[in-house]
GROMACS .gro file of C-alpha atoms in nm:
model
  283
    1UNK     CA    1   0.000   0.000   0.000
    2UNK     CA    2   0.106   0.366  -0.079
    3UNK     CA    3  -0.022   0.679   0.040
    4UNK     CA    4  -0.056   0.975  -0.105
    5UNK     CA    5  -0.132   1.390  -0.042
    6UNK     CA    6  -0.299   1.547  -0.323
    7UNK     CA    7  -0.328   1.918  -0.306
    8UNK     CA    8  -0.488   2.097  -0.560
    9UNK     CA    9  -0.567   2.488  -0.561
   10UNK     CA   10  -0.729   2.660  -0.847
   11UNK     CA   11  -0.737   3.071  -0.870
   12UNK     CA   12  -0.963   3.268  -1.076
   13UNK     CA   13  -0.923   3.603  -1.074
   14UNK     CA   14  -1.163   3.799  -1.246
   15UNK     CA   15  -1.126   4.167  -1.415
   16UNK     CA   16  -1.338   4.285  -1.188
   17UNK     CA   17  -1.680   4.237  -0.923
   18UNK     CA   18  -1.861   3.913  -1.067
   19UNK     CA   19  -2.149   3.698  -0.949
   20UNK     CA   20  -2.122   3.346  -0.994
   21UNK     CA   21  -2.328   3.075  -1.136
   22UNK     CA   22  -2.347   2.670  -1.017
   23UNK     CA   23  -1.972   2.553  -0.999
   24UNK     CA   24  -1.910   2.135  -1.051
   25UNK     CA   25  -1.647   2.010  -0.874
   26UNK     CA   26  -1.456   1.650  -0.979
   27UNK     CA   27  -1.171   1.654  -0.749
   28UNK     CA   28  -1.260   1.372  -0.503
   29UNK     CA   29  -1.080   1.053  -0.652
   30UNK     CA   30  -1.301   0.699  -0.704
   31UNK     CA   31  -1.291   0.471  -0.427
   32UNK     CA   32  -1.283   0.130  -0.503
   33UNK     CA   33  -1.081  -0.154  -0.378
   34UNK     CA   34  -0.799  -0.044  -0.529
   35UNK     CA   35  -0.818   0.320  -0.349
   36UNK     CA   36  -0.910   0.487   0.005
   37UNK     CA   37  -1.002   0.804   0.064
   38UNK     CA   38  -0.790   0.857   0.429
   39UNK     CA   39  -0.951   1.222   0.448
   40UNK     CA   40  -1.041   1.480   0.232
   41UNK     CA   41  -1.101   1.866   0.287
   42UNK     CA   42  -1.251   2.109   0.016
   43UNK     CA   43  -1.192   2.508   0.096
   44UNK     CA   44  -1.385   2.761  -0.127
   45UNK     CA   45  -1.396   3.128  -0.134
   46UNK     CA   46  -1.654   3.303  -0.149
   47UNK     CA   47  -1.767   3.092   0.048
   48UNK     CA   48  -2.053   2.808  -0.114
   49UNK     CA   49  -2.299   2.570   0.001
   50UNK     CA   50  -2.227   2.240  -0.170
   51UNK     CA   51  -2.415   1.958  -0.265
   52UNK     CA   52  -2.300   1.612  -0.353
   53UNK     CA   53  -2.386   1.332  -0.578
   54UNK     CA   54  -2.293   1.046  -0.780
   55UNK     CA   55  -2.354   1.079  -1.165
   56UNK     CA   56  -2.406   0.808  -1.418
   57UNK     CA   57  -2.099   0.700  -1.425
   58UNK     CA   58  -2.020   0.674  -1.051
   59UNK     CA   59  -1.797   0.994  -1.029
   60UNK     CA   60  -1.864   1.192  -0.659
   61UNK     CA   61  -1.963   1.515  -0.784
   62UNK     CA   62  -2.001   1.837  -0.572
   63UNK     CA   63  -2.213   2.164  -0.684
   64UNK     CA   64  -2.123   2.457  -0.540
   65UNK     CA   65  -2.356   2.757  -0.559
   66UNK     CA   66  -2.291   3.131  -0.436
   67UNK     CA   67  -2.446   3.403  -0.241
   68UNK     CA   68  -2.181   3.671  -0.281
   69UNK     CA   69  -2.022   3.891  -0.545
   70UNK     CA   70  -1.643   3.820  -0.580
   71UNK     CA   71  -1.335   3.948  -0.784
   72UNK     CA   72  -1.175   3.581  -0.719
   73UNK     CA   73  -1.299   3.179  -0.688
   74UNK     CA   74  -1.038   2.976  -0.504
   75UNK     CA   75  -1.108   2.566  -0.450
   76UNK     CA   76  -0.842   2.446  -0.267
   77UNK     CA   77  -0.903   2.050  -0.306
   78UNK     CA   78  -0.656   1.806  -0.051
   79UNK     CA   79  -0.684   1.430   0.023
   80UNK     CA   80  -0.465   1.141   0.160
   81UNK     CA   81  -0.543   0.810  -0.004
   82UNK     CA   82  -0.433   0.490   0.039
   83UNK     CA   83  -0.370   0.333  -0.332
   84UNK     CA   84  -0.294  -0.033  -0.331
   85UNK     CA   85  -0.304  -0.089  -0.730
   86UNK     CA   86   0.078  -0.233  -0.646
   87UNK     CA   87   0.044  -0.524  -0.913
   88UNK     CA   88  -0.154  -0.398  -1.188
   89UNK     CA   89  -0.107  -0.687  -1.399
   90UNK     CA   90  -0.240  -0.960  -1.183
   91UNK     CA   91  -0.562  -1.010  -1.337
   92UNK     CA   92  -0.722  -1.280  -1.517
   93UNK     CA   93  -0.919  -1.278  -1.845
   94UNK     CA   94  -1.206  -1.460  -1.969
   95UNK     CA   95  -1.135  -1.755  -2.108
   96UNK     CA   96  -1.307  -1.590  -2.472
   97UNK     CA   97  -1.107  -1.268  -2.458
   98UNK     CA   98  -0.775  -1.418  -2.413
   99UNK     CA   99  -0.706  -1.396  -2.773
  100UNK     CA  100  -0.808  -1.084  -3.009
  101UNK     CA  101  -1.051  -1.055  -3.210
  102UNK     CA  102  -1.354  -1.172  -2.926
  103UNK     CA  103  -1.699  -1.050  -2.882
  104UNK     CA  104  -1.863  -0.971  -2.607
  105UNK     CA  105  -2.137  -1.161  -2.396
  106UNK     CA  106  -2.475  -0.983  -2.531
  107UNK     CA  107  -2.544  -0.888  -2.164
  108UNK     CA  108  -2.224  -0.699  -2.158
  109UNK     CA  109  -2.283  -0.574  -2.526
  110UNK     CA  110  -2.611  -0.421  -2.429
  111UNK     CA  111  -2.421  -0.209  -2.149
  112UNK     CA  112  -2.080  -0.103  -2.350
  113UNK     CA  113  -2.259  -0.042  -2.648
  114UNK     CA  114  -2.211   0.349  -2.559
  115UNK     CA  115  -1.826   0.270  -2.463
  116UNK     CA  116  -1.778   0.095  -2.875
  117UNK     CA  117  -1.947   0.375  -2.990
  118UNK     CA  118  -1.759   0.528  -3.321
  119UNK     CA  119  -1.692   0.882  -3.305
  120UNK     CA  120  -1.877   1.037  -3.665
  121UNK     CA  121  -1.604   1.320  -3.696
  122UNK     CA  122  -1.536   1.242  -4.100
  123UNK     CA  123  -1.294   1.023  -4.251
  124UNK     CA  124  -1.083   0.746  -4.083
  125UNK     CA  125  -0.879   0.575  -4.327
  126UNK     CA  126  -0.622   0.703  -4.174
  127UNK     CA  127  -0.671   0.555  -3.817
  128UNK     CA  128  -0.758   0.274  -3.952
  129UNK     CA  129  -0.391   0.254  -4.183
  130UNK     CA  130  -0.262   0.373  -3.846
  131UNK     CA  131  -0.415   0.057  -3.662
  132UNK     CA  132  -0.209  -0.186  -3.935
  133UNK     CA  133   0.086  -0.100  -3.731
  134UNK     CA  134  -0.005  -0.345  -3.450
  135UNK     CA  135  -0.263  -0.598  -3.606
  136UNK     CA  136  -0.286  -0.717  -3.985
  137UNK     CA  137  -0.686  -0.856  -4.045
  138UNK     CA  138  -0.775  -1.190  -3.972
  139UNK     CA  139  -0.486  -1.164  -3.766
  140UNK     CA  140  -0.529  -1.350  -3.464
  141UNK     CA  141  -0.318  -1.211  -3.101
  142UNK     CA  142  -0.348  -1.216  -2.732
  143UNK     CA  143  -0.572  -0.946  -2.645
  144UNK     CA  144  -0.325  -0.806  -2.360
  145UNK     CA  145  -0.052  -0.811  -2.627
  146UNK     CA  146  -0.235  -0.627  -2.881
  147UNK     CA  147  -0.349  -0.350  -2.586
  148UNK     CA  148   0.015  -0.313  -2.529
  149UNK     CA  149   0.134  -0.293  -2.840
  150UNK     CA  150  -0.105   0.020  -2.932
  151UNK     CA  151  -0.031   0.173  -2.553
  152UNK     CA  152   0.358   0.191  -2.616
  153UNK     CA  153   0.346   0.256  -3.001
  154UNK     CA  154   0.178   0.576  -2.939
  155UNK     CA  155   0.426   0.659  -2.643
  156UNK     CA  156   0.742   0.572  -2.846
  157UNK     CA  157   0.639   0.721  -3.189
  158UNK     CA  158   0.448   1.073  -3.080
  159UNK     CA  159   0.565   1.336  -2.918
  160UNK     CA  160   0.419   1.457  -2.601
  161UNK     CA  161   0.351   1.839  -2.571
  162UNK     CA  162   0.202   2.039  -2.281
  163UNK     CA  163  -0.153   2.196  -2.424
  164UNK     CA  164  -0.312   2.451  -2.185
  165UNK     CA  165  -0.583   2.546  -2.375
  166UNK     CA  166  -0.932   2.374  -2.377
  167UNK     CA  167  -1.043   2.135  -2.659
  168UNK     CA  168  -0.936   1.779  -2.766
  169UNK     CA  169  -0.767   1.701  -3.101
  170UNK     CA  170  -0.956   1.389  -3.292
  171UNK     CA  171  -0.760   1.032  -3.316
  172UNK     CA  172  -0.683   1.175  -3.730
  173UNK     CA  173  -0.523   1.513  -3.593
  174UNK     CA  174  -0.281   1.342  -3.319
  175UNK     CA  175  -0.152   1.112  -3.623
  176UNK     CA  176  -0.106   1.394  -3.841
  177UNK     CA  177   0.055   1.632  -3.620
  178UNK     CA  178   0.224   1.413  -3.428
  179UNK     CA  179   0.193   1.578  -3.108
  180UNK     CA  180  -0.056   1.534  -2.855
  181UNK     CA  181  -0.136   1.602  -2.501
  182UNK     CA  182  -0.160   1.314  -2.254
  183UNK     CA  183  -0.571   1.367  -2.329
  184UNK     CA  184  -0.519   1.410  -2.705
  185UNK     CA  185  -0.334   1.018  -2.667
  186UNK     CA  186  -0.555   0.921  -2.421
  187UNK     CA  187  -0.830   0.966  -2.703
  188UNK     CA  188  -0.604   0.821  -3.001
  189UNK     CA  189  -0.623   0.465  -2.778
  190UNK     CA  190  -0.988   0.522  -2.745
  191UNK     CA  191  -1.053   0.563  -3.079
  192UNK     CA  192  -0.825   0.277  -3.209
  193UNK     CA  193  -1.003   0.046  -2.942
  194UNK     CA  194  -1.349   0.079  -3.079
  195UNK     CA  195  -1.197   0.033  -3.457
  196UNK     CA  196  -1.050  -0.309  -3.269
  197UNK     CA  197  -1.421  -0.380  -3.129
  198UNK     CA  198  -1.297  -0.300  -2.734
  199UNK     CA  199  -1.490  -0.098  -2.494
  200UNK     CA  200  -1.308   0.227  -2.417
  201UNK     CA  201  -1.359   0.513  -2.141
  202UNK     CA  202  -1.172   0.830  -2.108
  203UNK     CA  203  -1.003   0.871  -1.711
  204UNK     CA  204  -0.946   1.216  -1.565
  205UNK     CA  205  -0.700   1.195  -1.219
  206UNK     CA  206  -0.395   1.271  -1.131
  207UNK     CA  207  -0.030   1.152  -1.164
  208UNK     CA  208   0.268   1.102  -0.966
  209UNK     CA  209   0.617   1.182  -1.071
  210UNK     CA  210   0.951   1.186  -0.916
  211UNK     CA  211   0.974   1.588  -0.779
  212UNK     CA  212   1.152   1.817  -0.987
  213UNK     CA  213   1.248   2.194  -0.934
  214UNK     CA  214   0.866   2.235  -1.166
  215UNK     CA  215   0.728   1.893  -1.131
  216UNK     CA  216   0.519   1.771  -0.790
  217UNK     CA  217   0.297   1.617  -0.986
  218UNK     CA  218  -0.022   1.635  -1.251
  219UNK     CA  219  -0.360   1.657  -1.349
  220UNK     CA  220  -0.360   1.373  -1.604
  221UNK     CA  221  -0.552   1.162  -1.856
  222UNK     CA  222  -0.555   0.826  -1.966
  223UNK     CA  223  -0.772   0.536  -2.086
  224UNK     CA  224  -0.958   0.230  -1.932
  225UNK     CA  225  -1.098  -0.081  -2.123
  226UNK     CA  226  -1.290  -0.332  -2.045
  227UNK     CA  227  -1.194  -0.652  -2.025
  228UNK     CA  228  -1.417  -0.952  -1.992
  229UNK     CA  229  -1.325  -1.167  -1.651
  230UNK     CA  230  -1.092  -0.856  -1.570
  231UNK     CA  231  -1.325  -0.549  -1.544
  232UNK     CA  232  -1.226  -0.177  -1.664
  233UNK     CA  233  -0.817  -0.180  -1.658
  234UNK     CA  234  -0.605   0.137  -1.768
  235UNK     CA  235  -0.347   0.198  -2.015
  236UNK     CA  236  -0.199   0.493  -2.042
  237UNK     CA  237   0.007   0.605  -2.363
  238UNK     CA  238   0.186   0.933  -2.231
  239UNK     CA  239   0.418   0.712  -2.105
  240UNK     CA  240   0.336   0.349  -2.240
  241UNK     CA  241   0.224   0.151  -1.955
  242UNK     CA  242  -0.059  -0.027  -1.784
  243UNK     CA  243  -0.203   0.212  -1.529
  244UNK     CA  244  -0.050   0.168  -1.196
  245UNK     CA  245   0.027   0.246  -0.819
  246UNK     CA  246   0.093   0.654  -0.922
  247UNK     CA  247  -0.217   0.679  -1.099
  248UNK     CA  248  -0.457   0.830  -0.896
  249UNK     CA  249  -0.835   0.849  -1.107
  250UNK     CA  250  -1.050   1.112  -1.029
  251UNK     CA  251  -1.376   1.083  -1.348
  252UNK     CA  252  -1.421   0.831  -1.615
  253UNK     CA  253  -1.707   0.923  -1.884
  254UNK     CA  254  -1.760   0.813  -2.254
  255UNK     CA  255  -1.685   1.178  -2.341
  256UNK     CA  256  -1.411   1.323  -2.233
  257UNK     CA  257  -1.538   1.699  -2.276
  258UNK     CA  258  -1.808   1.615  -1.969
  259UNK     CA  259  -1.559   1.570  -1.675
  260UNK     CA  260  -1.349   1.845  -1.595
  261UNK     CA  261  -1.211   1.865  -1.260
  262UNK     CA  262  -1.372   2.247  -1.227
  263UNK     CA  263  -1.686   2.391  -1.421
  264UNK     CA  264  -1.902   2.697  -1.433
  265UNK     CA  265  -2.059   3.065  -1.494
  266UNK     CA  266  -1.984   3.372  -1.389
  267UNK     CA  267  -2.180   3.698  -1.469
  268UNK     CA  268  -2.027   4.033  -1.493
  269UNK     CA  269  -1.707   4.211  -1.546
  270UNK     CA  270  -1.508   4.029  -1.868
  271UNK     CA  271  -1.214   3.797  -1.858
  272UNK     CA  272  -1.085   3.640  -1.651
  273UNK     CA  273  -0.728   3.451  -1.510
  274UNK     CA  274  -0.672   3.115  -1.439
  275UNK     CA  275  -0.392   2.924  -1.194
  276UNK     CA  276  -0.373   2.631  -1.091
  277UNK     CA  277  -0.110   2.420  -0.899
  278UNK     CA  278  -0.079   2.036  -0.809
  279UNK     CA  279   0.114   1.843  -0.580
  280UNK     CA  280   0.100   1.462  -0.577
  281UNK     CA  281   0.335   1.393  -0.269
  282UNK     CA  282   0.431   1.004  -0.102
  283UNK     CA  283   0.385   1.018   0.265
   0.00000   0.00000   0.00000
């Protein structure tokens, strides 16, 4: 087991007096046998009555509302978990899935059908060219194999680039540019899993890095699959490896766009700045 302190503050200062819509807040992480939640505190100012929930996909959500005009939000977010994903790769597989291609059980296709779901953005030849790399048809490969393959193949062959502003490039643009953020890959495996006929989600969280003079750690992104006999396991191509012990998940959704960690309204004076600054410590 390894614990962890996540601290995460978010400023926005505003051009001048605003009022404030409904705020959501993702920043508890998802408990689960893997994870504990040790304690967790959540400071805002103004100050906002909150009310919590679980949405469709099981994320703890909290809406914050506001009685007071403000020139600045701050959500200061900070929880010690216990994370005991130590051996990420001890799972087992259904017998069926061992080997790629498999189908589904129709009870399970009835529920992922959302998850398999092809993205209608135009044209993809060229994902599907893309997808040659790691499978030729009627090509016949142990599932786990192939999901690695496609995981480190997009870490060793793109190039990873910070990308502060909103938005997500499609699976085509990440290929073409070659560049992507860690969400930008995170969608790439997404994509090429549905072309392979694999359930796919899109994970929100946080990661843990060795410290650095500008590096205590990350909001992050990856992607979970599901895997009959196994359940939803994570792969994450920013740096080519099954999901383990220093990722810490926070949201999983079909659509990536519907889970970030802070989102809202504000009425009032224009513009507005935005800071924010994580730290992912061992303790």
């Amino acid at each position: 087991m390894q614990r962890y302190n996540i601290l995460h503050r978010t400023y926005y200062n505003f051009s001048g007096l605003v009022s404030l819509g409904p705020h959501t807040l993702r920043l508890r992480p998802r408990e689960d046998h893997d994870l504990r939640i040790e304690s967790s505190t959540l400071t805002i100012t103004p100050p906002a009555s909150l009310l919590w929930h679980r949405d469709v996909e099981g994320n703890s959500v909290a809406v914050a509302t506001f009685g007071l005009p403000t020139n600045q939000l701050v959500v200061e977010s900070e929880v010690v978990i216990n994370q005991y994903n130590e051996t990420p790769l001890e799972f087992l597989v259904a017998d069926y899935a061992i080997n790629w291609p498999f189908t589904y059980q129709s009870d399970d296709t009835l529920l992922l059908g959302p998850y398999m779901a092809i993205q209608e953005n135009g044209n993809r030849t060229q994902l599907d060219e893309w997808i040659l790399n790691f499978c030729q048809p009627g090509e016949r490969i142990e599932t786990y194999t192939l999901l690695n393959r496609v995981c480190t193949y997009i870490y060793q062959t793109l190039n990873y680039q910070i990308r502060e502003e909103p938005g997500l490039q499609t699976a085509e643009q990440t290929i073409a540019y070659g560049t992507g953020s860690c969400r930008d890959f995170a969608v790439l495996f997404m994509e090429a899993m549905k072309s392979l006929g694999i359930a796919s989600r899109f994970v929100s969280g946080y990661l843990h890095a060795k410290p650095s003079t500008d590096n205590f750690g990350a909001t992050h992104a990856w992607a979970e699959v599901y895997l009959p006999g196994a359940g939803w396991k994570g792969f994450d191509p920013t740096i080519g490896k099954i999901v383990g012990t220093d990722h810490i998940a926070v949201a999983v959704a079909r659509l990536p766009e519907t889970i970030s960690p802070i989102s809202g309204s504000f009425f009032g004076a224009q513009g507005a700045k935005l800071d924010v600054g994580v730290w992912v410590t061992k303790i």
